[in-house]
PDB file of C-alpha atoms in Angstrom:
ATOM      1  CA  MET Y   1     -35.780  -7.560 -27.947  1.00  0.00           C
ATOM      2  CA  ALA Y   2     -33.071  -7.972 -25.398  1.00  0.00           C
ATOM      3  CA  MET Y   3     -30.636 -10.605 -26.627  1.00  0.00           C
ATOM      4  CA  ILE Y   4     -29.797 -13.859 -24.163  1.00  0.00           C
ATOM      5  CA  LYS Y   5     -26.685 -13.917 -22.237  1.00  0.00           C
ATOM      6  CA  THR Y   6     -27.067 -16.686 -20.842  1.00  0.00           C
ATOM      7  CA  VAL Y   7     -28.145 -20.470 -21.457  1.00  0.00           C
ATOM      8  CA  PRO Y   8     -31.143 -20.699 -23.048  1.00  0.00           C
ATOM      9  CA  LYS Y   9     -33.731 -22.522 -21.141  1.00  0.00           C
ATOM     10  CA  THR Y  10     -34.285 -24.465 -24.102  1.00  0.00           C
ATOM     11  CA  ILE Y  11     -30.838 -26.244 -23.366  1.00  0.00           C
ATOM     12  CA  TYR Y  12     -31.658 -28.391 -20.627  1.00  0.00           C
ATOM     13  CA  HIS Y  13     -27.806 -30.743 -21.068  1.00  0.00           C
ATOM     14  CA  ALA Y  14     -24.406 -30.423 -22.671  1.00  0.00           C
ATOM     15  CA  ASN Y  15     -24.993 -31.868 -26.450  1.00  0.00           C
ATOM     16  CA  SER Y  16     -23.214 -35.155 -27.019  1.00  0.00           C
ATOM     17  CA  PHE Y  17     -22.115 -34.944 -30.677  1.00  0.00           C
ATOM     18  CA  CYS Y  18     -18.710 -35.373 -31.867  1.00  0.00           C
ATOM     19  CA  PRO Y  19     -15.812 -32.982 -30.368  1.00  0.00           C
ATOM     20  CA  GLY Y  20     -15.770 -30.788 -33.527  1.00  0.00           C
ATOM     21  CA  CYS Y  21     -19.242 -31.009 -34.396  1.00  0.00           C
ATOM     22  CA  GLY Y  22     -21.702 -28.154 -36.075  1.00  0.00           C
ATOM     23  CA  HIS Y  23     -24.469 -29.500 -34.707  1.00  0.00           C
ATOM     24  CA  GLY Y  24     -24.115 -28.281 -30.750  1.00  0.00           C
ATOM     25  CA  ILE Y  25     -24.149 -25.223 -32.524  1.00  0.00           C
ATOM     26  CA  VAL Y  26     -27.399 -25.385 -34.602  1.00  0.00           C
ATOM     27  CA  ILE Y  27     -28.972 -26.430 -31.543  1.00  0.00           C
ATOM     28  CA  ARG Y  28     -27.826 -23.583 -29.350  1.00  0.00           C
ATOM     29  CA  LEU Y  29     -28.618 -21.253 -32.122  1.00  0.00           C
ATOM     30  CA  ILE Y  30     -32.180 -22.888 -32.673  1.00  0.00           C
ATOM     31  CA  ALA Y  31     -33.013 -22.427 -28.934  1.00  0.00           C
ATOM     32  CA  GLU Y  32     -31.703 -18.542 -29.091  1.00  0.00           C
ATOM     33  CA  VAL Y  33     -34.138 -17.498 -31.297  1.00  0.00           C
ATOM     34  CA  LEU Y  34     -37.120 -19.110 -30.315  1.00  0.00           C
ATOM     35  CA  GLU Y  35     -36.129 -17.935 -27.320  1.00  0.00           C
ATOM     36  CA  GLU Y  36     -35.731 -14.405 -28.180  1.00  0.00           C
ATOM     37  CA  LEU Y  37     -39.035 -14.206 -30.507  1.00  0.00           C
ATOM     38  CA  GLY Y  38     -40.949 -15.995 -27.405  1.00  0.00           C
ATOM     39  CA  HIS Y  39     -42.008 -19.563 -28.977  1.00  0.00           C
ATOM     40  CA  ALA Y  40     -39.447 -21.167 -26.709  1.00  0.00           C
ATOM     41  CA  ASP Y  41     -43.175 -23.078 -25.241  1.00  0.00           C
ATOM     42  CA  ASP Y  42     -45.129 -23.924 -28.211  1.00  0.00           C
ATOM     43  CA  ALA Y  43     -42.175 -25.215 -30.571  1.00  0.00           C
ATOM     44  CA  ILE Y  44     -42.667 -28.788 -31.935  1.00  0.00           C
ATOM     45  CA  CYS Y  45     -39.859 -30.231 -33.694  1.00  0.00           C
ATOM     46  CA  ALA Y  46     -39.879 -33.238 -36.054  1.00  0.00           C
ATOM     47  CA  LEU Y  47     -36.897 -35.492 -36.049  1.00  0.00           C
ATOM     48  CA  ALA Y  48     -35.284 -36.382 -38.587  1.00  0.00           C
ATOM     49  CA  VAL Y  49     -32.927 -39.636 -38.391  1.00  0.00           C
ATOM     50  CA  GLY Y  50     -29.451 -39.617 -37.961  1.00  0.00           C
ATOM     51  CA  CYS Y  51     -26.980 -37.529 -35.752  1.00  0.00           C
ATOM     52  CA  SER Y  52     -29.788 -35.159 -35.246  1.00  0.00           C
ATOM     53  CA  CYS Y  53     -30.841 -37.841 -32.499  1.00  0.00           C
ATOM     54  CA  LEU Y  54     -28.686 -36.961 -30.662  1.00  0.00           C
ATOM     55  CA  VAL Y  55     -31.240 -33.243 -29.648  1.00  0.00           C
ATOM     56  CA  ASN Y  56     -33.018 -35.444 -28.117  1.00  0.00           C
ATOM     57  CA  ARG Y  57     -30.670 -35.234 -25.244  1.00  0.00           C
ATOM     58  CA  SER Y  58     -30.270 -31.269 -25.297  1.00  0.00           C
ATOM     59  CA  LEU Y  59     -32.957 -29.467 -26.791  1.00  0.00           C
ATOM     60  CA  ALA Y  60     -36.090 -28.943 -24.645  1.00  0.00           C
ATOM     61  CA  VAL Y  61     -38.490 -28.231 -27.235  1.00  0.00           C
ATOM     62  CA  ASP Y  62     -41.439 -31.404 -28.031  1.00  0.00           C
ATOM     63  CA  ARG Y  63     -40.517 -33.129 -30.796  1.00  0.00           C
ATOM     64  CA  LEU Y  64     -41.364 -36.334 -32.942  1.00  0.00           C
ATOM     65  CA  GLN Y  65     -39.268 -38.823 -34.064  1.00  0.00           C
ATOM     66  CA  CYS Y  66     -39.577 -39.055 -37.256  1.00  0.00           C
ATOM     67  CA  ALA Y  67     -39.289 -41.618 -39.507  1.00  0.00           C
ATOM     68  CA  HIS Y  68     -36.066 -41.721 -41.636  1.00  0.00           C
ATOM     69  CA  GLY Y  69     -37.131 -39.226 -44.063  1.00  0.00           C
ATOM     70  CA  ARG Y  70     -39.998 -37.919 -43.015  1.00  0.00           C
ATOM     71  CA  ALA Y  71     -38.977 -35.185 -41.240  1.00  0.00           C
ATOM     72  CA  ALA Y  72     -40.804 -32.650 -43.462  1.00  0.00           C
ATOM     73  CA  ALA Y  73     -44.227 -34.634 -43.840  1.00  0.00           C
ATOM     74  CA  CYS Y  74     -44.536 -35.072 -40.366  1.00  0.00           C
ATOM     75  CA  ALA Y  75     -43.903 -31.711 -39.736  1.00  0.00           C
ATOM     76  CA  ALA Y  76     -46.679 -30.801 -41.907  1.00  0.00           C
ATOM     77  CA  GLY Y  77     -49.405 -32.652 -39.870  1.00  0.00           C
ATOM     78  CA  ILE Y  78     -48.100 -30.927 -36.730  1.00  0.00           C
ATOM     79  CA  LYS Y  79     -48.757 -27.402 -38.493  1.00  0.00           C
ATOM     80  CA  ARG Y  80     -51.887 -28.847 -39.425  1.00  0.00           C
ATOM     81  CA  THR Y  81     -53.737 -30.157 -36.715  1.00  0.00           C
ATOM     82  CA  ARG Y  82     -51.941 -27.554 -34.286  1.00  0.00           C
ATOM     83  CA  PRO Y  83     -51.320 -24.003 -36.439  1.00  0.00           C
ATOM     84  CA  GLY Y  84     -50.698 -22.007 -33.760  1.00  0.00           C
ATOM     85  CA  ASN Y  85     -47.675 -23.800 -32.942  1.00  0.00           C
ATOM     86  CA  THR Y  86     -43.885 -23.812 -34.250  1.00  0.00           C
ATOM     87  CA  VAL Y  87     -42.879 -26.248 -36.052  1.00  0.00           C
ATOM     88  CA  PHE Y  88     -39.569 -26.721 -37.670  1.00  0.00           C
ATOM     89  CA  THR Y  89     -37.454 -29.966 -38.553  1.00  0.00           C
ATOM     90  CA  TYR Y  90     -34.281 -30.838 -38.108  1.00  0.00           C
ATOM     91  CA  GLN Y  91     -32.511 -32.901 -40.114  1.00  0.00           C
ATOM     92  CA  GLY Y  92     -29.159 -33.498 -42.170  1.00  0.00           C
ATOM     93  CA  ASP Y  93     -28.073 -33.872 -45.725  1.00  0.00           C
ATOM     94  CA  GLY Y  94     -28.323 -37.606 -45.627  1.00  0.00           C
ATOM     95  CA  ASP Y  95     -32.033 -37.767 -44.453  1.00  0.00           C
ATOM     96  CA  ALA Y  96     -33.247 -34.365 -46.282  1.00  0.00           C
ATOM     97  CA  LEU Y  97     -31.556 -34.792 -49.646  1.00  0.00           C
ATOM     98  CA  SER Y  98     -31.443 -38.555 -49.533  1.00  0.00           C
ATOM     99  CA  ILE Y  99     -34.550 -41.361 -48.664  1.00  0.00           C
ATOM    100  CA  GLY Y 100     -36.569 -37.853 -47.343  1.00  0.00           C
ATOM    101  CA  PHE Y 101     -36.266 -35.545 -51.035  1.00  0.00           C
ATOM    102  CA  SER Y 102     -39.162 -36.412 -52.092  1.00  0.00           C
ATOM    103  CA  GLU Y 103     -40.869 -34.602 -48.946  1.00  0.00           C
ATOM    104  CA  THR Y 104     -38.693 -32.486 -48.444  1.00  0.00           C
ATOM    105  CA  VAL Y 105     -39.428 -30.736 -51.755  1.00  0.00           C
ATOM    106  CA  TYR Y 106     -43.099 -31.778 -51.900  1.00  0.00           C
ATOM    107  CA  ALA Y 107     -43.368 -29.881 -48.550  1.00  0.00           C
ATOM    108  CA  ALA Y 108     -42.150 -26.830 -50.008  1.00  0.00           C
ATOM    109  CA  MET Y 109     -44.561 -27.333 -53.475  1.00  0.00           C
ATOM    110  CA  ARG Y 110     -47.507 -27.042 -51.056  1.00  0.00           C
ATOM    111  CA  ASN Y 111     -45.729 -24.142 -49.557  1.00  0.00           C
ATOM    112  CA  GLU Y 112     -46.621 -25.811 -46.654  1.00  0.00           C
ATOM    113  CA  ASN Y 113     -46.885 -23.873 -43.316  1.00  0.00           C
ATOM    114  CA  ILE Y 114     -43.145 -25.245 -41.896  1.00  0.00           C
ATOM    115  CA  THR Y 115     -39.220 -23.779 -41.074  1.00  0.00           C
ATOM    116  CA  ALA Y 116     -37.047 -26.683 -42.262  1.00  0.00           C
ATOM    117  CA  ILE Y 117     -33.368 -26.787 -41.121  1.00  0.00           C
ATOM    118  CA  ILE Y 118     -31.216 -28.908 -43.035  1.00  0.00           C
ATOM    119  CA  VAL Y 119     -27.828 -29.629 -41.334  1.00  0.00           C
ATOM    120  CA  ASN Y 120     -25.394 -30.415 -43.879  1.00  0.00           C
ATOM    121  CA  ASN Y 121     -21.804 -31.928 -43.749  1.00  0.00           C
ATOM    122  CA  GLY Y 122     -21.827 -33.629 -47.041  1.00  0.00           C
ATOM    123  CA  VAL Y 123     -21.506 -36.964 -45.384  1.00  0.00           C
ATOM    124  CA  TYR Y 124     -24.192 -39.500 -43.403  1.00  0.00           C
ATOM    125  CA  GLY Y 125     -22.400 -39.267 -39.867  1.00  0.00           C
ATOM    126  CA  MET Y 126     -24.048 -41.253 -37.566  1.00  0.00           C
ATOM    127  CA  THR Y 127     -23.359 -44.344 -39.342  1.00  0.00           C
ATOM    128  CA  GLY Y 128     -19.318 -43.875 -40.331  1.00  0.00           C
ATOM    129  CA  GLY Y 129     -19.090 -41.333 -43.251  1.00  0.00           C
ATOM    130  CA  GLN Y 130     -20.128 -42.614 -45.993  1.00  0.00           C
ATOM    131  CA  ALA Y 131     -21.196 -40.229 -49.449  1.00  0.00           C
ATOM    132  CA  SER Y 132     -23.912 -38.651 -49.494  1.00  0.00           C
ATOM    133  CA  PRO Y 133     -26.085 -36.436 -52.000  1.00  0.00           C
ATOM    134  CA  ALA Y 134     -24.118 -33.563 -50.920  1.00  0.00           C
ATOM    135  CA  THR Y 135     -20.637 -35.521 -50.942  1.00  0.00           C
ATOM    136  CA  LEU Y 136     -18.407 -32.745 -53.247  1.00  0.00           C
ATOM    137  CA  ILE Y 137     -16.746 -34.529 -56.046  1.00  0.00           C
ATOM    138  CA  GLY Y 138     -13.626 -35.928 -55.674  1.00  0.00           C
ATOM    139  CA  GLN Y 139     -14.171 -36.113 -51.624  1.00  0.00           C
ATOM    140  CA  LYS Y 140     -13.285 -38.725 -50.083  1.00  0.00           C
ATOM    141  CA  THR Y 141     -15.472 -41.456 -47.943  1.00  0.00           C
ATOM    142  CA  VAL Y 142     -15.762 -45.366 -47.075  1.00  0.00           C
ATOM    143  CA  THR Y 143     -17.941 -45.574 -49.729  1.00  0.00           C
ATOM    144  CA  THR Y 144     -15.797 -43.528 -52.261  1.00  0.00           C
ATOM    145  CA  VAL Y 145     -12.846 -44.048 -51.266  1.00  0.00           C
ATOM    146  CA  ASN Y 146     -10.585 -43.093 -53.946  1.00  0.00           C
ATOM    147  CA  GLY Y 147     -13.015 -39.526 -54.581  1.00  0.00           C
ATOM    148  CA  ARG Y 148     -16.579 -39.435 -55.628  1.00  0.00           C
ATOM    149  CA  GLY Y 149     -17.007 -39.328 -59.024  1.00  0.00           C
ATOM    150  CA  GLN Y 150     -19.332 -37.860 -61.914  1.00  0.00           C
ATOM    151  CA  ASP Y 151     -20.418 -41.008 -62.532  1.00  0.00           C
ATOM    152  CA  SER Y 152     -22.172 -40.891 -59.675  1.00  0.00           C
ATOM    153  CA  GLY Y 153     -23.728 -37.204 -60.122  1.00  0.00           C
ATOM    154  CA  VAL Y 154     -23.160 -34.116 -59.164  1.00  0.00           C
ATOM    155  CA  PRO Y 155     -23.737 -32.909 -55.189  1.00  0.00           C
ATOM    156  CA  ILE Y 156     -27.456 -31.393 -55.002  1.00  0.00           C
ATOM    157  CA  ASP Y 157     -28.037 -27.591 -54.342  1.00  0.00           C
ATOM    158  CA  ILE Y 158     -31.711 -28.278 -52.181  1.00  0.00           C
ATOM    159  CA  ILE Y 159     -31.923 -24.378 -52.078  1.00  0.00           C
ATOM    160  CA  LYS Y 160     -31.614 -23.804 -56.076  1.00  0.00           C
ATOM    161  CA  GLN Y 161     -34.020 -27.073 -56.241  1.00  0.00           C
ATOM    162  CA  LEU Y 162     -36.302 -25.357 -54.131  1.00  0.00           C
ATOM    163  CA  SER Y 163     -36.024 -21.782 -55.172  1.00  0.00           C
ATOM    164  CA  GLN Y 164     -38.477 -22.919 -58.393  1.00  0.00           C
ATOM    165  CA  PHE Y 165     -41.521 -22.506 -55.909  1.00  0.00           C
ATOM    166  CA  ASP Y 166     -42.724 -18.980 -56.301  1.00  0.00           C
ATOM    167  CA  SER Y 167     -45.096 -19.094 -53.135  1.00  0.00           C
ATOM    168  CA  VAL Y 168     -41.913 -20.189 -50.699  1.00  0.00           C
ATOM    169  CA  ALA Y 169     -41.675 -17.702 -48.028  1.00  0.00           C
ATOM    170  CA  TYR Y 170     -37.776 -17.602 -47.277  1.00  0.00           C
ATOM    171  CA  LEU Y 171     -34.876 -19.029 -48.365  1.00  0.00           C
ATOM    172  CA  ALA Y 172     -31.092 -19.172 -46.889  1.00  0.00           C
ATOM    173  CA  ARG Y 173     -27.751 -20.715 -46.752  1.00  0.00           C
ATOM    174  CA  GLY Y 174     -25.759 -20.624 -43.518  1.00  0.00           C
ATOM    175  CA  SER Y 175     -22.002 -21.694 -42.722  1.00  0.00           C
ATOM    176  CA  LEU Y 176     -20.482 -22.324 -39.593  1.00  0.00           C
ATOM    177  CA  GLN Y 177     -16.698 -21.870 -40.399  1.00  0.00           C
ATOM    178  CA  ASP Y 178     -16.287 -18.940 -38.446  1.00  0.00           C
ATOM    179  CA  ALA Y 179     -17.887 -16.624 -35.328  1.00  0.00           C
ATOM    180  CA  ALA Y 180     -19.530 -14.174 -38.375  1.00  0.00           C
ATOM    181  CA  ASN Y 181     -20.594 -16.806 -40.326  1.00  0.00           C
ATOM    182  CA  ILE Y 182     -22.505 -18.131 -37.155  1.00  0.00           C
ATOM    183  CA  LEU Y 183     -23.956 -14.873 -36.132  1.00  0.00           C
ATOM    184  CA  LYS Y 184     -25.129 -14.466 -40.213  1.00  0.00           C
ATOM    185  CA  THR Y 185     -26.956 -18.100 -39.701  1.00  0.00           C
ATOM    186  CA  LYS Y 186     -28.622 -17.043 -36.438  1.00  0.00           C
ATOM    187  CA  GLN Y 187     -30.036 -14.022 -38.904  1.00  0.00           C
ATOM    188  CA  TYR Y 188     -31.435 -16.705 -41.248  1.00  0.00           C
ATOM    189  CA  LEU Y 189     -33.205 -19.197 -38.630  1.00  0.00           C
ATOM    190  CA  LYS Y 190     -34.644 -16.023 -37.394  1.00  0.00           C
ATOM    191  CA  LYS Y 191     -36.289 -14.857 -40.676  1.00  0.00           C
ATOM    192  CA  ALA Y 192     -36.924 -18.667 -41.246  1.00  0.00           C
ATOM    193  CA  PHE Y 193     -39.489 -18.340 -38.009  1.00  0.00           C
ATOM    194  CA  GLU Y 194     -40.866 -14.988 -38.651  1.00  0.00           C
ATOM    195  CA  ALA Y 195     -41.866 -16.396 -41.902  1.00  0.00           C
ATOM    196  CA  GLN Y 196     -44.086 -19.328 -40.472  1.00  0.00           C
ATOM    197  CA  LEU Y 197     -45.352 -16.992 -37.317  1.00  0.00           C
ATOM    198  CA  ALA Y 198     -46.495 -14.444 -40.273  1.00  0.00           C
ATOM    199  CA  CYS Y 199     -48.247 -17.155 -42.190  1.00  0.00           C
ATOM    200  CA  ARG Y 200     -45.978 -16.364 -45.380  1.00  0.00           C
ATOM    201  CA  GLY Y 201     -45.731 -20.260 -45.649  1.00  0.00           C
ATOM    202  CA  TYR Y 202     -42.422 -22.458 -46.317  1.00  0.00           C
ATOM    203  CA  SER Y 203     -38.840 -21.500 -44.860  1.00  0.00           C
ATOM    204  CA  CYS Y 204     -35.702 -23.569 -45.034  1.00  0.00           C
ATOM    205  CA  VAL Y 205     -32.369 -23.097 -43.837  1.00  0.00           C
ATOM    206  CA  GLU Y 206     -29.526 -25.252 -44.631  1.00  0.00           C
ATOM    207  CA  ILE Y 207     -26.428 -24.828 -42.394  1.00  0.00           C
ATOM    208  CA  LEU Y 208     -22.641 -25.926 -43.719  1.00  0.00           C
ATOM    209  CA  SER Y 209     -21.306 -27.799 -40.483  1.00  0.00           C
ATOM    210  CA  PRO Y 210     -18.048 -29.892 -40.086  1.00  0.00           C
ATOM    211  CA  CYS Y 211     -17.755 -33.377 -39.392  1.00  0.00           C
ATOM    212  CA  PRO Y 212     -13.953 -33.833 -38.563  1.00  0.00           C
ATOM    213  CA  THR Y 213     -14.778 -37.215 -36.830  1.00  0.00           C
ATOM    214  CA  ASN Y 214     -15.859 -38.367 -40.584  1.00  0.00           C
ATOM    215  CA  TRP Y 215     -13.799 -35.820 -42.598  1.00  0.00           C
ATOM    216  CA  HIS Y 216     -10.859 -36.762 -41.291  1.00  0.00           C
ATOM    217  CA  LEU Y 217      -9.343 -33.859 -39.923  1.00  0.00           C
ATOM    218  CA  GLN Y 218      -9.336 -31.805 -36.485  1.00  0.00           C
ATOM    219  CA  PRO Y 219     -11.729 -29.103 -35.756  1.00  0.00           C
ATOM    220  CA  VAL Y 220      -9.959 -25.963 -37.057  1.00  0.00           C
ATOM    221  CA  GLU Y 221      -8.737 -27.364 -40.395  1.00  0.00           C
ATOM    222  CA  ALA Y 222     -12.620 -28.757 -40.522  1.00  0.00           C
ATOM    223  CA  MET Y 223     -13.806 -25.461 -40.657  1.00  0.00           C
ATOM    224  CA  LYS Y 224     -11.302 -24.211 -43.117  1.00  0.00           C
ATOM    225  CA  ARG Y 225     -11.795 -26.443 -45.124  1.00  0.00           C
ATOM    226  CA  ILE Y 226     -16.127 -25.151 -45.276  1.00  0.00           C
ATOM    227  CA  ALA Y 227     -14.811 -21.970 -46.461  1.00  0.00           C
ATOM    228  CA  ASP Y 228     -11.783 -23.074 -48.684  1.00  0.00           C
ATOM    229  CA  GLU Y 229     -14.035 -26.138 -50.680  1.00  0.00           C
ATOM    230  CA  VAL Y 230     -17.830 -26.004 -49.707  1.00  0.00           C
ATOM    231  CA  THR Y 231     -18.630 -23.352 -50.009  1.00  0.00           C
ATOM    232  CA  ALA Y 232     -17.828 -23.016 -53.222  1.00  0.00           C
ATOM    233  CA  VAL Y 233     -19.659 -25.560 -54.612  1.00  0.00           C
ATOM    234  CA  TYR Y 234     -22.638 -23.930 -52.051  1.00  0.00           C
ATOM    235  CA  PRO Y 235     -22.527 -21.027 -51.912  1.00  0.00           C
ATOM    236  CA  ILE Y 236     -23.926 -18.537 -48.787  1.00  0.00           C
ATOM    237  CA  GLY Y 237     -26.703 -16.031 -48.510  1.00  0.00           C
ATOM    238  CA  VAL Y 238     -31.083 -15.598 -48.675  1.00  0.00           C
ATOM    239  CA  PHE Y 239     -31.796 -16.461 -51.915  1.00  0.00           C
ATOM    240  CA  LYS Y 240     -35.471 -16.167 -51.503  1.00  0.00           C
ATOM    241  CA  GLU Y 241     -37.761 -14.005 -49.314  1.00  0.00           C
ATOM    242  CA  GLY Y 242     -40.913 -13.338 -50.080  1.00  0.00           C
ATOM    243  CA  LYS Y 243     -42.880  -9.764 -48.721  1.00  0.00           C
ATOM    244  CA  SER Y 244     -44.413  -9.983 -45.626  1.00  0.00           C
TER     245      SER Y 244
END
């Protein structure tokens, strides 16, 4: 299938995220993948609370704004009632791994035929940069001013958590740290959606993304931090790929 060389039709407005934020890149990748697969018109997004809400302003697919943490449960309900639609969640680490941890895990345990997209920037971005379950040990946030300590537990590796379920179809973790990894992440997203289209069950792509505003870094420095620090805790690649 020919690669998209123009702005996908599902991108109807410039994104309104902070300068250097990775969400805009992820939205573009999703739009490209849906259009290349021929499923832009039947896609439904279960949208999380947080910075994810801003997807409403730029991604022209049908969307349900879910209660905080409930995107996976909503997506499962949508897919069960509309099995012919391509259903995905769009969540941050605060939504999917904190208040929504149960919903995230149980959707995978039930092997719901949905695609979960979790953008991990290690903080609660929209509410001021508080620590999230994905915050690294030693990372300074407004709620860990001296750096996150071991006494608060270790960062949650959601891909490792979900890997325990043998039935899930596809699990991968990508990164936005450079062009090569952005292209790999796009391929992970495409594989995840293809798993759903083939009715193979649950798929999830976690994406390591910069948050220059709450990391207090320039955009280039934020990308370098992902490469130097974040991927050491959250390795990237494909972790589970079932047979078609």
